[in-house]
């Protein structure tokens, strides 16, 4: 039976359920489990729920070592940009150690953080940096867009035997939706068709799925049928589902909150150029953030980011309208 | 070869320690000779532990069977003591299929979790955090393990060092940080890059910043290292938290083989003391205090090691490493298409 819950609550539910299921799962981060009244501390104790100093390199590096010695750490990093101060651990330690050891060790861990906070957080706290991680062999990247996906992908991330970047979108945290009760695990590398359609394929992740679905609704009123695909995980990336959709629609619009050249969209466009070119009836269109830092003031921020209107226009343009 | 099965330093144990020191030295000499005898066989960058033998063996002689050793990329010495096959180690350094990591890691990334050596990082200082995490796992699982974290003087200026020691101290993790001060950070003399060294103070002073015990020990004497590390291990195992031990010795080889671009062959240059700083006397003095020579002399004077026993150990170590080299040379290369294995578990 599904329960109606918020995205943030769905993530927390998955963490609690996985910690209950598996005593090797630990959870730590800055300003987390600060008092004995904290529900997770009460449930799992101070050994498995820990507060850390502001030390991302150690927080992430310690997760790597703890994973090498038998735990499944989930590290709360709060904002994806905080990982930038420890990029070596993220990109050059966690995903490399298994490979370099010739498969002798595994590094199961989750680096959890929010991203894309389009609410006046300005240049350093509202970015989409996931593109940087999607080309790192050994690292998996999950970008849930709905409460159900937030739960299912968190469970999958914790159970996976590899390092996983789990990035939750700050603008979807309060979204409500049905979330399956009990064991619910979404496999990596399986895209979800969020809305079926026949005229144009729209691919989006995170908050952009919400905006794409809104655009599809508007377009439906004008008789345009849009298929909305959410890859859900960008490493591994389910290219096949997108190719199959393009085969049906012949038109592709890619929506991404990241700047153009640091977007998942650019990667998908490349894959479709190689694997789906002969199905295309029109050039691929990318709706991304402008190539700027994110500005503080609201009208400036809005101007930079993709919007429902920009998506609607892009869909119409690939239809020659 | 005597087994690593007793903690009391009786005659057998002392000879075991001496033998391990010799095995490390011979291993490193055979690696170094490979650059001359078989040019091109070793690729990339290789870092040797000659000079560190007493420090490595003295530290690891204190461990319990399930304790982990987590060093940096200068990593050949530790697994030798832990019981890893030197044949497989040499084959790994030669990039062969029978290598410890099947040719995926090379000299900087040896790993042998079955022998309590889970792996290393080639990026200076980063593995200090990994070792700290392994200690967190030991604490959470109540496994009783103590983690031996080895790193160089250079690594102690990395953020990972400060962040990790702070957290290990707050959480009272079962870990011993062994700062191997071999006097040179890559090519740079330690007093040019370390505030404590520049002030003429011991590097173990850094422990004060974390309110944990810090001690500097003569790393050329395995018995002094054994004593210092042994105390720190006892403290860690009792749940009292980490310690920082500065083990001072001298690295006898250059930082690594010369960085050359193929097809220019590479081999080990002269030590930086001579090559860069023109300090021939310093280098000669350090060599005169070779930990292996000193320990042999001590064991002989104590009547622990006879001339004939010493000769026998030397011969057996030499033969063992000759076999390792021949094994590695004879081992095939991995099949190229195996390169995509092991990306994901």
mmCIF file of C-alpha atoms in Angstrom, chain A residues 26 28 47-48 50-59 61-62 64-66 68-71 89 92-93 95 97-106 136-140 161-162 235, chain B residues 68 70 100-102 104-105 109 111-113 118-121 123 126 129-130 132-141 145 147 160 163-164 166-167 171 173 339-345:
data_model
loop_
_atom_site.group_PDB
_atom_site.id
_atom_site.type_symbol
_atom_site.label_atom_id
_atom_site.label_comp_id
_atom_site.label_asym_id
_atom_site.label_seq_id
_atom_site.Cartn_x
_atom_site.Cartn_y
_atom_site.Cartn_z
ATOM 1 C CA UNK A 26 25.774 4.101 9.626
ATOM 2 C CA UNK A 28 26.737 10.787 9.871
ATOM 3 C CA UNK A 47 27.635 4.780 17.497
ATOM 4 C CA UNK A 48 25.712 4.520 14.225
ATOM 5 C CA UNK A 50 27.177 10.641 14.386
ATOM 6 C CA UNK A 51 27.803 14.310 14.275
ATOM 7 C CA UNK A 52 30.930 15.477 12.446
ATOM 8 C CA UNK A 53 32.986 18.662 12.342
ATOM 9 C CA UNK A 54 33.035 20.732 9.142
ATOM 10 C CA UNK A 55 35.606 18.461 7.526
ATOM 11 C CA UNK A 56 34.395 17.188 4.160
ATOM 12 C CA UNK A 57 37.695 15.562 3.213
ATOM 13 C CA UNK A 58 37.681 13.491 6.378
ATOM 14 C CA UNK A 59 33.916 12.903 6.325
ATOM 15 C CA UNK A 61 37.519 9.797 3.225
ATOM 16 C CA UNK A 62 36.424 8.184 6.477
ATOM 17 C CA UNK A 64 35.742 5.229 2.101
ATOM 18 C CA UNK A 65 37.828 3.571 4.817
ATOM 19 C CA UNK A 66 34.801 2.491 6.835
ATOM 20 C CA UNK A 68 36.704 -0.872 3.072
ATOM 21 C CA UNK A 69 36.407 -2.340 6.561
ATOM 22 C CA UNK A 70 32.850 -3.615 6.327
ATOM 23 C CA UNK A 71 30.389 -0.760 6.930
ATOM 24 C CA UNK A 89 37.858 11.614 -2.171
ATOM 25 C CA UNK A 92 39.814 9.868 -7.246
ATOM 26 C CA UNK A 93 39.554 7.724 -4.123
ATOM 27 C CA UNK A 95 35.557 4.982 -7.178
ATOM 28 C CA UNK A 97 40.129 1.699 -4.983
ATOM 29 C CA UNK A 98 38.190 -1.369 -6.052
ATOM 30 C CA UNK A 99 39.486 -1.202 -9.597
ATOM 31 C CA UNK A 100 43.109 -0.640 -8.588
ATOM 32 C CA UNK A 101 42.932 -3.602 -6.221
ATOM 33 C CA UNK A 102 41.930 -5.873 -9.083
ATOM 34 C CA UNK A 103 38.446 -6.328 -7.637
ATOM 35 C CA UNK A 104 39.639 -7.439 -4.201
ATOM 36 C CA UNK A 105 37.792 -4.804 -2.213
ATOM 37 C CA UNK A 106 34.466 -3.020 -2.427
ATOM 38 C CA UNK A 136 33.750 8.629 -13.362
ATOM 39 C CA UNK A 137 33.866 4.855 -13.817
ATOM 40 C CA UNK A 138 33.086 3.180 -10.525
ATOM 41 C CA UNK A 139 30.851 5.976 -9.226
ATOM 42 C CA UNK A 140 27.053 5.830 -9.498
ATOM 43 C CA UNK A 161 28.234 -2.335 -3.302
ATOM 44 C CA UNK A 162 29.690 0.756 -5.001
ATOM 45 C CA UNK A 235 25.497 6.882 -13.980
ATOM 46 C CA UNK B 68 44.925 -3.570 9.515
ATOM 47 C CA UNK B 70 46.997 1.173 5.853
ATOM 48 C CA UNK B 100 48.609 -9.155 -6.457
ATOM 49 C CA UNK B 101 46.007 -6.950 -8.193
ATOM 50 C CA UNK B 102 46.234 -8.720 -11.577
ATOM 51 C CA UNK B 104 45.361 -3.209 -12.234
ATOM 52 C CA UNK B 105 47.255 -1.326 -9.552
ATOM 53 C CA UNK B 109 48.405 0.509 -5.296
ATOM 54 C CA UNK B 111 46.326 -4.420 -1.958
ATOM 55 C CA UNK B 112 45.937 -7.713 -0.165
ATOM 56 C CA UNK B 113 42.860 -7.601 2.066
ATOM 57 C CA UNK B 118 43.113 -3.377 2.291
ATOM 58 C CA UNK B 119 44.718 -1.003 -0.184
ATOM 59 C CA UNK B 120 46.499 2.278 -0.681
ATOM 60 C CA UNK B 121 46.002 5.665 -2.266
ATOM 61 C CA UNK B 123 47.526 10.749 -3.562
ATOM 62 C CA UNK B 126 44.293 10.975 1.396
ATOM 63 C CA UNK B 129 41.201 9.517 6.113
ATOM 64 C CA UNK B 130 40.667 5.973 4.830
ATOM 65 C CA UNK B 132 40.571 6.652 10.109
ATOM 66 C CA UNK B 133 37.393 5.310 8.522
ATOM 67 C CA UNK B 134 38.601 1.735 8.927
ATOM 68 C CA UNK B 135 39.100 2.571 12.606
ATOM 69 C CA UNK B 136 35.548 3.936 12.766
ATOM 70 C CA UNK B 137 34.315 0.626 11.334
ATOM 71 C CA UNK B 138 36.343 -1.258 13.948
ATOM 72 C CA UNK B 139 34.748 0.834 16.689
ATOM 73 C CA UNK B 140 31.184 0.526 15.373
ATOM 74 C CA UNK B 141 31.533 -3.234 14.786
ATOM 75 C CA UNK B 145 40.920 -4.170 15.537
ATOM 76 C CA UNK B 147 44.382 0.359 12.522
ATOM 77 C CA UNK B 160 43.154 15.099 5.379
ATOM 78 C CA UNK B 163 40.645 16.669 9.689
ATOM 79 C CA UNK B 164 41.169 12.955 10.316
ATOM 80 C CA UNK B 166 40.644 15.725 14.895
ATOM 81 C CA UNK B 167 37.775 13.326 14.260
ATOM 82 C CA UNK B 171 35.573 9.790 18.570
ATOM 83 C CA UNK B 173 39.042 5.762 17.423
ATOM 84 C CA UNK B 339 40.522 -3.867 -18.512
ATOM 85 C CA UNK B 340 36.792 -3.291 -18.099
ATOM 86 C CA UNK B 341 36.489 -5.763 -15.223
ATOM 87 C CA UNK B 342 36.235 -4.479 -11.665
ATOM 88 C CA UNK B 343 34.768 -1.057 -12.485
ATOM 89 C CA UNK B 344 31.697 -1.940 -10.426
ATOM 90 C CA UNK B 345 31.238 -4.486 -7.682
#
